[in-house]
Every structure is written in structure tokens, then in C-alpha cells.
PDB file of C-alpha atoms and ligand atoms in Angstrom:
ATOM      1  CA  MET A  78       1.650 -75.726  28.124  1.00  0.00           C
ATOM      2  CA  ALA A  79       3.899 -73.140  29.333  1.00  0.00           C
ATOM      3  CA  PRO A  80       7.375 -74.744  31.366  1.00  0.00           C
ATOM      4  CA  SER A  81       7.043 -76.700  27.694  1.00  0.00           C
ATOM      5  CA  ILE A  82       8.683 -73.682  26.106  1.00  0.00           C
ATOM      6  CA  SER A  83      12.257 -73.451  27.493  1.00  0.00           C
ATOM      7  CA  LYS A  84      12.817 -78.137  26.115  1.00  0.00           C
ATOM      8  CA  MET A  85      12.106 -76.919  23.064  1.00  0.00           C
ATOM      9  CA  ASP A  86      15.295 -78.990  20.670  1.00  0.00           C
ATOM     10  CA  LEU A  87      15.546 -74.904  19.392  1.00  0.00           C
ATOM     11  CA  SER A  88      18.188 -76.631  16.535  1.00  0.00           C
ATOM     12  CA  ASN A  89      17.063 -75.960  12.501  1.00  0.00           C
ATOM     13  CA  MET A  90      13.463 -75.030  14.832  1.00  0.00           C
ATOM     14  CA  ARG A  91      11.934 -71.861  12.046  1.00  0.00           C
ATOM     15  CA  ALA A  92       9.115 -70.463  13.063  1.00  0.00           C
ATOM     16  CA  ARG A  93       6.847 -67.725  10.634  1.00  0.00           C
ATOM     17  CA  SER A  94       5.584 -65.311  13.164  1.00  0.00           C
ATOM     18  CA  LEU A  95       3.061 -62.961  11.586  1.00  0.00           C
ATOM     19  CA  MET A  96       2.682 -59.333  13.460  1.00  0.00           C
ATOM     20  CA  PHE A  97      -0.848 -57.990  13.633  1.00  0.00           C
ATOM     21  CA  HIS A  98      -2.052 -55.070  15.207  1.00  0.00           C
ATOM     22  CA  ASP A  99      -6.482 -54.118  15.694  1.00  0.00           C
ATOM     23  CA  VAL A 100      -8.778 -55.327  13.242  1.00  0.00           C
ATOM     24  CA  VAL A 101     -11.474 -52.767  12.648  1.00  0.00           C
ATOM     25  CA  GLU A 102     -14.756 -52.085  11.605  1.00  0.00           C
ATOM     26  CA  ASN A 103     -17.289 -48.952   9.245  1.00  0.00           C
ATOM     27  CA  GLY A 104     -13.786 -47.102   9.355  1.00  0.00           C
ATOM     28  CA  ASP A 105     -14.075 -46.131  12.752  1.00  0.00           C
ATOM     29  CA  TYR A 106     -10.079 -46.532  13.588  1.00  0.00           C
ATOM     30  CA  GLN A 107     -11.515 -45.674  17.505  1.00  0.00           C
ATOM     31  CA  SER A 108     -13.172 -48.623  18.523  1.00  0.00           C
ATOM     32  CA  SER A 109     -10.109 -50.918  19.403  1.00  0.00           C
ATOM     33  CA  GLY A 110      -6.468 -49.712  21.069  1.00  0.00           C
ATOM     34  CA  PHE A 111      -4.224 -46.471  20.542  1.00  0.00           C
ATOM     35  CA  PRO A 112      -5.423 -43.607  19.434  1.00  0.00           C
ATOM     36  CA  GLY A 113      -3.668 -40.833  16.679  1.00  0.00           C
ATOM     37  CA  GLU A 114      -2.852 -41.671  12.967  1.00  0.00           C
ATOM     38  CA  GLY A 115       0.938 -43.453  13.764  1.00  0.00           C
ATOM     39  CA  ALA A 116      -1.029 -46.554  15.525  1.00  0.00           C
ATOM     40  CA  HIS A 117      -3.823 -46.764  13.634  1.00  0.00           C
ATOM     41  CA  LEU A 118      -1.638 -47.178   9.958  1.00  0.00           C
ATOM     42  CA  TYR A 119      -1.486 -50.527  11.695  1.00  0.00           C
ATOM     43  CA  LYS A 120      -4.902 -51.204  12.543  1.00  0.00           C
ATOM     44  CA  LEU A 121      -6.502 -53.245   9.489  1.00  0.00           C
ATOM     45  CA  GLU A 122     -10.419 -53.566   8.502  1.00  0.00           C
ATOM     46  CA  ARG A 123     -12.536 -56.114   8.880  1.00  0.00           C
ATOM     47  CA  ALA A 124     -12.390 -57.197   4.790  1.00  0.00           C
ATOM     48  CA  PRO A 125      -9.268 -56.814   4.294  1.00  0.00           C
ATOM     49  CA  PHE A 126      -7.682 -59.092   6.664  1.00  0.00           C
ATOM     50  CA  GLU A 127     -10.322 -61.888   6.315  1.00  0.00           C
ATOM     51  CA  ARG A 128      -8.360 -61.440   2.986  1.00  0.00           C
ATOM     52  CA  HIS A 129      -5.727 -62.246   5.408  1.00  0.00           C
ATOM     53  CA  LEU A 130      -6.840 -64.962   7.289  1.00  0.00           C
ATOM     54  CA  ALA A 131      -8.096 -66.705   3.489  1.00  0.00           C
ATOM     55  CA  ALA A 132      -4.252 -66.104   2.241  1.00  0.00           C
ATOM     56  CA  ILE A 133      -2.371 -67.217   5.364  1.00  0.00           C
ATOM     57  CA  ALA A 134      -4.720 -70.682   5.152  1.00  0.00           C
ATOM     58  CA  ALA A 135      -3.831 -70.998   1.419  1.00  0.00           C
ATOM     59  CA  ALA A 136      -0.939 -70.677   1.431  1.00  0.00           C
ATOM     60  CA  ALA A 137       0.932 -71.814   5.578  1.00  0.00           C
ATOM     61  CA  PRO A 138       1.380 -75.613   5.922  1.00  0.00           C
ATOM     62  CA  SER A 139       0.422 -75.007   9.830  1.00  0.00           C
ATOM     63  CA  VAL A 140      -0.699 -72.368  12.329  1.00  0.00           C
ATOM     64  CA  ALA A 141       0.216 -72.894  15.800  1.00  0.00           C
ATOM     65  CA  THR A 142       0.862 -71.772  19.195  1.00  0.00           C
ATOM     66  CA  LEU A 143       3.372 -71.983  21.843  1.00  0.00           C
ATOM     67  CA  PRO A 144       4.630 -74.278  22.795  1.00  0.00           C
ATOM     68  CA  ALA A 145       3.444 -76.501  20.551  1.00  0.00           C
ATOM     69  CA  LEU A 146       5.936 -75.575  17.404  1.00  0.00           C
ATOM     70  CA  ALA A 147       6.488 -77.707  14.536  1.00  0.00           C
ATOM     71  CA  PRO A 148       9.278 -76.521  11.528  1.00  0.00           C
ATOM     72  CA  ASN A 149       8.133 -74.138   9.540  1.00  0.00           C
ATOM     73  CA  SER A 150       5.055 -73.042  11.907  1.00  0.00           C
ATOM     74  CA  VAL A 151       3.391 -70.114  11.028  1.00  0.00           C
ATOM     75  CA  LEU A 152       2.273 -68.103  14.357  1.00  0.00           C
ATOM     76  CA  LEU A 153      -0.465 -65.324  14.711  1.00  0.00           C
ATOM     77  CA  THR A 154       0.061 -62.508  16.674  1.00  0.00           C
ATOM     78  CA  PHE A 155      -1.790 -59.520  18.048  1.00  0.00           C
ATOM     79  CA  ASP A 156      -0.487 -55.923  20.187  1.00  0.00           C
ATOM     80  CA  ASP A 157      -1.625 -53.851  22.684  1.00  0.00           C
ATOM     81  CA  GLY A 158      -5.117 -55.773  24.536  1.00  0.00           C
ATOM     82  CA  GLY A 159      -7.656 -53.568  21.970  1.00  0.00           C
ATOM     83  CA  ALA A 160     -10.874 -54.684  21.884  1.00  0.00           C
ATOM     84  CA  SER A 161     -10.791 -56.045  18.629  1.00  0.00           C
ATOM     85  CA  PHE A 162      -8.511 -58.667  19.778  1.00  0.00           C
ATOM     86  CA  HIS A 163     -12.239 -60.341  21.728  1.00  0.00           C
ATOM     87  CA  HIS A 164     -14.464 -59.022  18.507  1.00  0.00           C
ATOM     88  CA  PRO A 165     -13.845 -59.665  15.765  1.00  0.00           C
ATOM     89  CA  ILE A 166     -10.771 -61.186  15.556  1.00  0.00           C
ATOM     90  CA  ALA A 167     -10.431 -64.363  17.565  1.00  0.00           C
ATOM     91  CA  PRO A 168     -14.196 -65.239  16.187  1.00  0.00           C
ATOM     92  CA  LEU A 169     -12.184 -64.649  12.558  1.00  0.00           C
ATOM     93  CA  LEU A 170      -9.364 -67.232  13.541  1.00  0.00           C
ATOM     94  CA  GLU A 171     -12.013 -69.213  15.281  1.00  0.00           C
ATOM     95  CA  GLN A 172     -13.772 -70.162  11.430  1.00  0.00           C
ATOM     96  CA  HIS A 173     -10.442 -70.373  10.284  1.00  0.00           C
ATOM     97  CA  GLY A 174      -9.659 -73.244  13.180  1.00  0.00           C
ATOM     98  CA  TRP A 175      -6.691 -71.750  14.664  1.00  0.00           C
ATOM     99  CA  ARG A 176      -5.941 -69.534  17.889  1.00  0.00           C
ATOM    100  CA  GLY A 177      -4.179 -66.619  17.625  1.00  0.00           C
ATOM    101  CA  HIS A 178      -1.573 -64.611  20.733  1.00  0.00           C
ATOM    102  CA  PHE A 179      -2.562 -61.905  22.575  1.00  0.00           C
ATOM    103  CA  PHE A 180      -0.742 -59.432  23.646  1.00  0.00           C
ATOM    104  CA  ILE A 181      -1.789 -57.181  26.334  1.00  0.00           C
ATOM    105  CA  THR A 182      -0.452 -53.945  27.238  1.00  0.00           C
ATOM    106  CA  THR A 183      -2.110 -54.093  31.407  1.00  0.00           C
ATOM    107  CA  ASP A 184      -3.102 -50.818  32.238  1.00  0.00           C
ATOM    108  CA  ARG A 185      -5.595 -49.861  29.579  1.00  0.00           C
ATOM    109  CA  ILE A 186      -7.903 -53.379  30.525  1.00  0.00           C
ATOM    110  CA  GLY A 187     -11.097 -51.417  30.759  1.00  0.00           C
ATOM    111  CA  THR A 188     -10.510 -48.149  29.759  1.00  0.00           C
ATOM    112  CA  PRO A 189     -12.390 -47.503  26.611  1.00  0.00           C
ATOM    113  CA  GLY A 190     -11.073 -49.515  22.915  1.00  0.00           C
ATOM    114  CA  PHE A 191      -8.708 -52.194  25.322  1.00  0.00           C
ATOM    115  CA  LEU A 192     -10.147 -55.731  26.963  1.00  0.00           C
ATOM    116  CA  THR A 193     -12.162 -56.285  30.217  1.00  0.00           C
ATOM    117  CA  GLU A 194     -10.745 -59.182  32.885  1.00  0.00           C
ATOM    118  CA  ALA A 195     -13.325 -60.558  31.725  1.00  0.00           C
ATOM    119  CA  GLN A 196     -12.582 -60.987  27.313  1.00  0.00           C
ATOM    120  CA  ILE A 197      -8.930 -61.791  28.839  1.00  0.00           C
ATOM    121  CA  LEU A 198     -10.004 -64.774  30.799  1.00  0.00           C
ATOM    122  CA  ASP A 199     -12.954 -65.904  27.760  1.00  0.00           C
ATOM    123  CA  LEU A 200     -10.086 -65.894  25.190  1.00  0.00           C
ATOM    124  CA  HIS A 201      -7.704 -67.676  26.927  1.00  0.00           C
ATOM    125  CA  ARG A 202     -10.161 -70.828  28.028  1.00  0.00           C
ATOM    126  CA  ARG A 203     -11.052 -70.492  24.008  1.00  0.00           C
ATOM    127  CA  GLY A 204      -7.753 -71.895  23.466  1.00  0.00           C
ATOM    128  CA  HIS A 205      -6.167 -68.705  22.712  1.00  0.00           C
ATOM    129  CA  VAL A 206      -3.177 -67.822  24.204  1.00  0.00           C
ATOM    130  CA  VAL A 207      -2.844 -64.596  26.474  1.00  0.00           C
ATOM    131  CA  GLY A 208       0.819 -62.423  27.384  1.00  0.00           C
ATOM    132  CA  SER A 209       2.335 -59.174  28.587  1.00  0.00           C
ATOM    133  CA  HIS A 210       2.611 -56.319  26.496  1.00  0.00           C
ATOM    134  CA  SER A 211       4.234 -54.148  29.263  1.00  0.00           C
ATOM    135  CA  CYS A 212       2.184 -52.291  31.387  1.00  0.00           C
ATOM    136  CA  SER A 213       2.166 -48.895  30.387  1.00  0.00           C
ATOM    137  CA  HIS A 214       3.503 -49.691  26.296  1.00  0.00           C
ATOM    138  CA  PRO A 215       6.966 -47.568  26.918  1.00  0.00           C
ATOM    139  CA  THR A 216       7.515 -45.550  23.725  1.00  0.00           C
ATOM    140  CA  ARG A 217      11.174 -47.119  23.604  1.00  0.00           C
ATOM    141  CA  MET A 218      11.171 -50.062  26.057  1.00  0.00           C
ATOM    142  CA  SER A 219      15.058 -50.342  24.903  1.00  0.00           C
ATOM    143  CA  ALA A 220      15.746 -46.803  26.775  1.00  0.00           C
ATOM    144  CA  LEU A 221      14.749 -47.482  30.028  1.00  0.00           C
ATOM    145  CA  SER A 222      16.591 -48.320  33.021  1.00  0.00           C
ATOM    146  CA  ARG A 223      16.296 -51.939  34.721  1.00  0.00           C
ATOM    147  CA  PRO A 224      14.041 -51.550  37.446  1.00  0.00           C
ATOM    148  CA  GLU A 225      11.883 -50.202  34.989  1.00  0.00           C
ATOM    149  CA  LEU A 226      12.135 -52.497  32.841  1.00  0.00           C
ATOM    150  CA  ASP A 227      11.346 -55.330  35.508  1.00  0.00           C
ATOM    151  CA  ARG A 228       8.713 -53.517  36.784  1.00  0.00           C
ATOM    152  CA  GLU A 229       6.933 -53.222  33.323  1.00  0.00           C
ATOM    153  CA  TRP A 230       6.975 -57.009  33.076  1.00  0.00           C
ATOM    154  CA  ARG A 231       6.944 -58.422  36.480  1.00  0.00           C
ATOM    155  CA  GLN A 232       3.756 -56.313  37.295  1.00  0.00           C
ATOM    156  CA  SER A 233       2.446 -57.099  33.416  1.00  0.00           C
ATOM    157  CA  LEU A 234       3.198 -60.454  33.791  1.00  0.00           C
ATOM    158  CA  ALA A 235       1.499 -60.562  38.046  1.00  0.00           C
ATOM    159  CA  ARG A 236      -1.971 -59.266  36.230  1.00  0.00           C
ATOM    160  CA  LEU A 237      -2.694 -60.951  33.143  1.00  0.00           C
ATOM    161  CA  SER A 238      -1.539 -64.837  35.049  1.00  0.00           C
ATOM    162  CA  ALA A 239      -4.418 -63.928  38.216  1.00  0.00           C
ATOM    163  CA  ILE A 240      -6.895 -62.801  36.216  1.00  0.00           C
ATOM    164  CA  LEU A 241      -6.408 -66.105  33.880  1.00  0.00           C
ATOM    165  CA  GLY A 242      -5.533 -68.115  37.606  1.00  0.00           C
ATOM    166  CA  GLU A 243      -2.629 -69.963  36.055  1.00  0.00           C
ATOM    167  CA  PRO A 244       0.787 -68.476  34.384  1.00  0.00           C
ATOM    168  CA  VAL A 245       1.757 -66.222  32.405  1.00  0.00           C
ATOM    169  CA  THR A 246       4.994 -66.462  30.145  1.00  0.00           C
ATOM    170  CA  VAL A 247       4.920 -65.520  26.791  1.00  0.00           C
ATOM    171  CA  ALA A 248       5.724 -61.405  25.729  1.00  0.00           C
ATOM    172  CA  SER A 249       6.340 -59.043  22.663  1.00  0.00           C
ATOM    173  CA  VAL A 250       8.052 -55.790  22.527  1.00  0.00           C
ATOM    174  CA  PRO A 251       6.020 -52.981  22.642  1.00  0.00           C
ATOM    175  CA  GLY A 252       6.983 -50.657  19.239  1.00  0.00           C
ATOM    176  CA  GLY A 253       9.695 -53.756  18.964  1.00  0.00           C
ATOM    177  CA  PHE A 254      12.427 -51.664  21.033  1.00  0.00           C
ATOM    178  CA  TYR A 255      13.714 -54.850  21.932  1.00  0.00           C
ATOM    179  CA  SER A 256      17.200 -54.834  23.784  1.00  0.00           C
ATOM    180  CA  SER A 257      19.301 -56.975  25.055  1.00  0.00           C
ATOM    181  CA  GLN A 258      18.350 -55.568  28.912  1.00  0.00           C
ATOM    182  CA  VAL A 259      15.141 -55.423  27.438  1.00  0.00           C
ATOM    183  CA  GLY A 260      15.306 -59.593  26.376  1.00  0.00           C
ATOM    184  CA  GLN A 261      17.659 -60.308  30.067  1.00  0.00           C
ATOM    185  CA  SER A 262      14.453 -58.561  31.571  1.00  0.00           C
ATOM    186  CA  ALA A 263      11.621 -60.379  30.282  1.00  0.00           C
ATOM    187  CA  GLN A 264      13.116 -63.470  31.088  1.00  0.00           C
ATOM    188  CA  ALA A 265      14.520 -62.991  34.443  1.00  0.00           C
ATOM    189  CA  ALA A 266      10.534 -62.099  35.151  1.00  0.00           C
ATOM    190  CA  GLY A 267       9.727 -65.115  33.832  1.00  0.00           C
ATOM    191  CA  ILE A 268       8.944 -65.043  29.743  1.00  0.00           C
ATOM    192  CA  ARG A 269      10.311 -68.507  27.825  1.00  0.00           C
ATOM    193  CA  ALA A 270       8.484 -66.175  24.535  1.00  0.00           C
ATOM    194  CA  LEU A 271       9.197 -62.637  23.039  1.00  0.00           C
ATOM    195  CA  PHE A 272       8.667 -61.796  20.431  1.00  0.00           C
ATOM    196  CA  THR A 273      10.816 -58.704  19.310  1.00  0.00           C
ATOM    197  CA  SER A 274       9.065 -56.706  15.726  1.00  0.00           C
ATOM    198  CA  GLU A 275      12.848 -58.196  13.624  1.00  0.00           C
ATOM    199  CA  PRO A 276      11.262 -59.410  10.628  1.00  0.00           C
ATOM    200  CA  THR A 277      12.909 -63.181  10.752  1.00  0.00           C
ATOM    201  CA  ALA A 278      11.918 -66.491  10.684  1.00  0.00           C
ATOM    202  CA  ARG A 279      15.104 -67.023  13.226  1.00  0.00           C
ATOM    203  CA  ILE A 280      14.727 -68.170  17.142  1.00  0.00           C
ATOM    204  CA  SER A 281      17.563 -67.802  19.823  1.00  0.00           C
ATOM    205  CA  SER A 282      17.394 -68.648  23.109  1.00  0.00           C
ATOM    206  CA  LEU A 283      18.467 -66.346  25.488  1.00  0.00           C
ATOM    207  CA  ALA A 284      18.833 -68.816  28.955  1.00  0.00           C
ATOM    208  CA  GLY A 285      15.702 -69.928  28.375  1.00  0.00           C
ATOM    209  CA  CYS A 286      13.707 -67.736  27.291  1.00  0.00           C
ATOM    210  CA  LEU A 287      13.064 -67.912  23.042  1.00  0.00           C
ATOM    211  CA  VAL A 288      13.795 -65.030  20.836  1.00  0.00           C
ATOM    212  CA  LEU A 289      11.246 -64.976  18.256  1.00  0.00           C
ATOM    213  CA  GLY A 290      10.890 -62.941  14.943  1.00  0.00           C
ATOM    214  CA  ARG A 291       7.177 -61.151  13.120  1.00  0.00           C
ATOM    215  CA  TYR A 292       6.930 -60.332  10.039  1.00  0.00           C
ATOM    216  CA  SER A 293       4.586 -56.835  10.133  1.00  0.00           C
ATOM    217  CA  LEU A 294       1.447 -56.380   8.769  1.00  0.00           C
ATOM    218  CA  GLN A 295       0.176 -52.268   8.447  1.00  0.00           C
ATOM    219  CA  ARG A 296      -2.744 -50.934   6.743  1.00  0.00           C
ATOM    220  CA  GLY A 297      -2.339 -52.006   2.836  1.00  0.00           C
ATOM    221  CA  MET A 298       0.140 -54.232   2.454  1.00  0.00           C
ATOM    222  CA  GLY A 299      -2.665 -56.563  -0.036  1.00  0.00           C
ATOM    223  CA  PRO A 300      -3.261 -60.332   0.480  1.00  0.00           C
ATOM    224  CA  GLU A 301       0.342 -61.516  -0.957  1.00  0.00           C
ATOM    225  CA  TRP A 302       1.644 -59.946   1.917  1.00  0.00           C
ATOM    226  CA  SER A 303       0.704 -61.916   3.623  1.00  0.00           C
ATOM    227  CA  ALA A 304       0.454 -65.093   2.000  1.00  0.00           C
ATOM    228  CA  GLY A 305       4.490 -64.135   1.281  1.00  0.00           C
ATOM    229  CA  PHE A 306       5.310 -63.804   5.345  1.00  0.00           C
ATOM    230  CA  ALA A 307       3.497 -67.664   5.606  1.00  0.00           C
ATOM    231  CA  ALA A 308       5.093 -69.080   2.458  1.00  0.00           C
ATOM    232  CA  GLY A 309       8.284 -68.414   4.021  1.00  0.00           C
ATOM    233  CA  ARG A 310       8.635 -66.713   0.396  1.00  0.00           C
ATOM    234  CA  PRO A 311      11.828 -64.067   0.235  1.00  0.00           C
ATOM    235  CA  ALA A 312       9.527 -61.559  -2.369  1.00  0.00           C
ATOM    236  CA  GLN A 313       8.062 -60.981   1.016  1.00  0.00           C
ATOM    237  CA  CYS A 314      10.193 -62.054   3.590  1.00  0.00           C
ATOM    238  CA  LEU A 315      13.569 -60.464   2.436  1.00  0.00           C
ATOM    239  CA  ARG A 316      12.618 -56.828   1.180  1.00  0.00           C
ATOM    240  CA  GLN A 317      10.856 -56.397   4.446  1.00  0.00           C
ATOM    241  CA  ALA A 318      14.218 -57.093   6.233  1.00  0.00           C
ATOM    242  CA  ALA A 319      15.725 -54.766   4.263  1.00  0.00           C
ATOM    243  CA  LEU A 320      13.304 -52.519   5.239  1.00  0.00           C
ATOM    244  CA  TRP A 321      13.851 -53.158   8.519  1.00  0.00           C
ATOM    245  CA  LYS A 322      18.138 -53.516   8.143  1.00  0.00           C
ATOM    246  CA  ALA A 323      17.607 -50.344   6.616  1.00  0.00           C
ATOM    247  CA  LYS A 324      15.242 -48.569   9.099  1.00  0.00           C
ATOM    248  CA  ARG A 325      18.732 -49.801  11.430  1.00  0.00           C
ATOM    249  CA  ILE A 326      21.491 -48.189   9.674  1.00  0.00           C
ATOM    250  CA  ALA A 327      19.479 -45.211   8.680  1.00  0.00           C
ATOM    251  CA  LYS A 328      18.825 -44.665  12.766  1.00  0.00           C
ATOM    252  CA  THR A 329      22.642 -44.000  13.340  1.00  0.00           C
ATOM    253  CA  LEU A 330      22.702 -41.518  10.498  1.00  0.00           C
ATOM    254  CA  GLY A 331      19.349 -39.564  10.907  1.00  0.00           C
ATOM    255  CA  GLY A 332      16.040 -39.212  10.037  1.00  0.00           C
ATOM    256  CA  THR A 333      16.107 -37.968   6.339  1.00  0.00           C
ATOM    257  CA  ALA A 334      17.982 -40.312   5.837  1.00  0.00           C
ATOM    258  CA  TYR A 335      15.805 -43.380   6.668  1.00  0.00           C
ATOM    259  CA  LEU A 336      13.560 -41.648   4.999  1.00  0.00           C
ATOM    260  CA  LYS A 337      15.512 -41.485   1.131  1.00  0.00           C
ATOM    261  CA  LEU A 338      15.828 -44.939   1.789  1.00  0.00           C
ATOM    262  CA  ARG A 339      12.563 -45.961   2.438  1.00  0.00           C
ATOM    263  CA  THR A 340      11.443 -44.589  -0.714  1.00  0.00           C
ATOM    264  CA  ALA A 341      13.005 -46.213  -2.460  1.00  0.00           C
ATOM    265  CA  LEU A 342      13.179 -49.936  -0.735  1.00  0.00           C
ATOM    266  CA  LEU A 343       8.615 -49.295  -1.301  1.00  0.00           C
ATOM    267  CA  ASP A 344       8.952 -47.516  -5.063  1.00  0.00           C
ATOM    268  CA  ARG A 345      11.649 -50.079  -6.592  1.00  0.00           C
ATOM    269  CA  ASN A 346       9.505 -53.094  -5.583  1.00  0.00           C
ATOM    270  CA  SER A 347       6.205 -51.050  -5.497  1.00  0.00           C
ATOM    271  CA  PRO A 348       3.368 -53.321  -8.113  1.00  0.00           C
TER     272      PRO A 348
HETATM  273 ZN1  LIG B 438       1.918 -51.823  20.790  1.00  0.00          ZN
END
């Protein structure tokens, strides 16, 4: 299915992609994905995740998987490769008749809290899209040299392709540290669809590699957020975009300025 991605007509094409990470049960945040409070902020409990899915079902015209994009498709993506992709995430998506995009940190395959090779193959056989999230999940992907980037993409794709028995051509950028060099390396490694963390529905193309933004869901965000992202509502989409832009500007100004901006944006729109 992958080769047709690069042949799609991108004129006016938009996709609203949602970025999730792990979904944990009984408050066990250690059970899936990377440890540490920084990572745990991106993990959802099962009940809130189910409320997000119900909200998406009510708000979205359709939930799709690559390469079958229709105008304004909603895509569900999951980063890091935690064990929760196999259970409970995949069965919960399947209850809605949906499939997800699951991005795997390949150095972690088979280690505690992460998917095994057999589970990755099972997800693929059930119709989910499996992609790379690099080998090592570098802290700042965009700070790597080109040879280091090439190794991260090529070796992770090779590992996943060997597990699935067919070429893997989709990926997501760890930590959202996208740069043009990160994209060029991905394209050269054979990636045909690359998800970033820029909150936008626009799709761009880099020499045949689609670059897609994503709206991020974190712990504590209610279902109005997932519904808003899925429906393309400005209250949620523009607010996250404003925060993301403020973050980028503030990174050049210094950390304190970013925190002030973030507080201001969050306070202004708090329910
Ligand atoms: Zn990640």
C-alpha cells in the first residue's frame, strides 16, 4: 500500500492528525513506554482515552489510515512503541472500526514496557500502520549530524521491515524536533510520510515525502480537545498552534519568557 503515498494529489489536501502516546490502566504509568514524569505527562488513563475516542467518533467525518487520505481525514497516531499499543489501544480503536498509526522506537523492542516483535507483527496483520520513531529516540533529533540521522532512520526502517516482511515507509519525528535536514534524511532513507509535532492540518511534500503536522493530546486535556482537533475547530486548533509558535519564539528568547507565555495562553482560555 505504501508506494501510492507519493502519487497522491496534494492540492488542497489537509489531514487532521492527532498524536497520542501510551494509554495506561489502574494508574500504572510505568507499564508502557518511557519512564519518568516528563514522559508520563503524555500518557492517558484508559477511561479518558475512551472518552476521547467517543468524542472523535462524534466530531470526525472519517478516520483514515495512510495512504487512503480523503479531504479532511482524521488520522490517529501513537508515538514511542509502548506495550499499550497492543493492549488496550488497538482493540479500543478496532471497536470503532478504526486503525491507528503506531510509531516504534526500535532499540526498545522487546524491552520492559515496550512492544515485542510478535506484537508489532500482530498489529500490522490487523490492519494498523506500523512506522519508525527512530532507533534510539534522540533527545534532540534535529541536533544530530546527517550520518547519525541516516543511521536512525535506515536502521529502524530495516528492523521494522524485517519484522513485517514488507517495506516500512512511514515515520514520526521523536520529540517533534523536525528540521529540513531531519526531513531530507528521512526522505533519502525511503520514508514517504513523516509526521512532525507542528499543530497544523497542512500537508507539505519534500521530494515525494509527505510531511504532516499533528495535534497533541496530553494528560488532563478533556474530550473537547480531541473533538475540536478532529473537527478542525479554531478554539482548539488555533490555540494549540499559538502555543506552539510561542514556544518556538521563546526558545530563542530563553526559558523564562516561554514559561510566561505558556502560562498566559493557558490561563486566558481555561474553562
Ligand atoms: Zn517519542
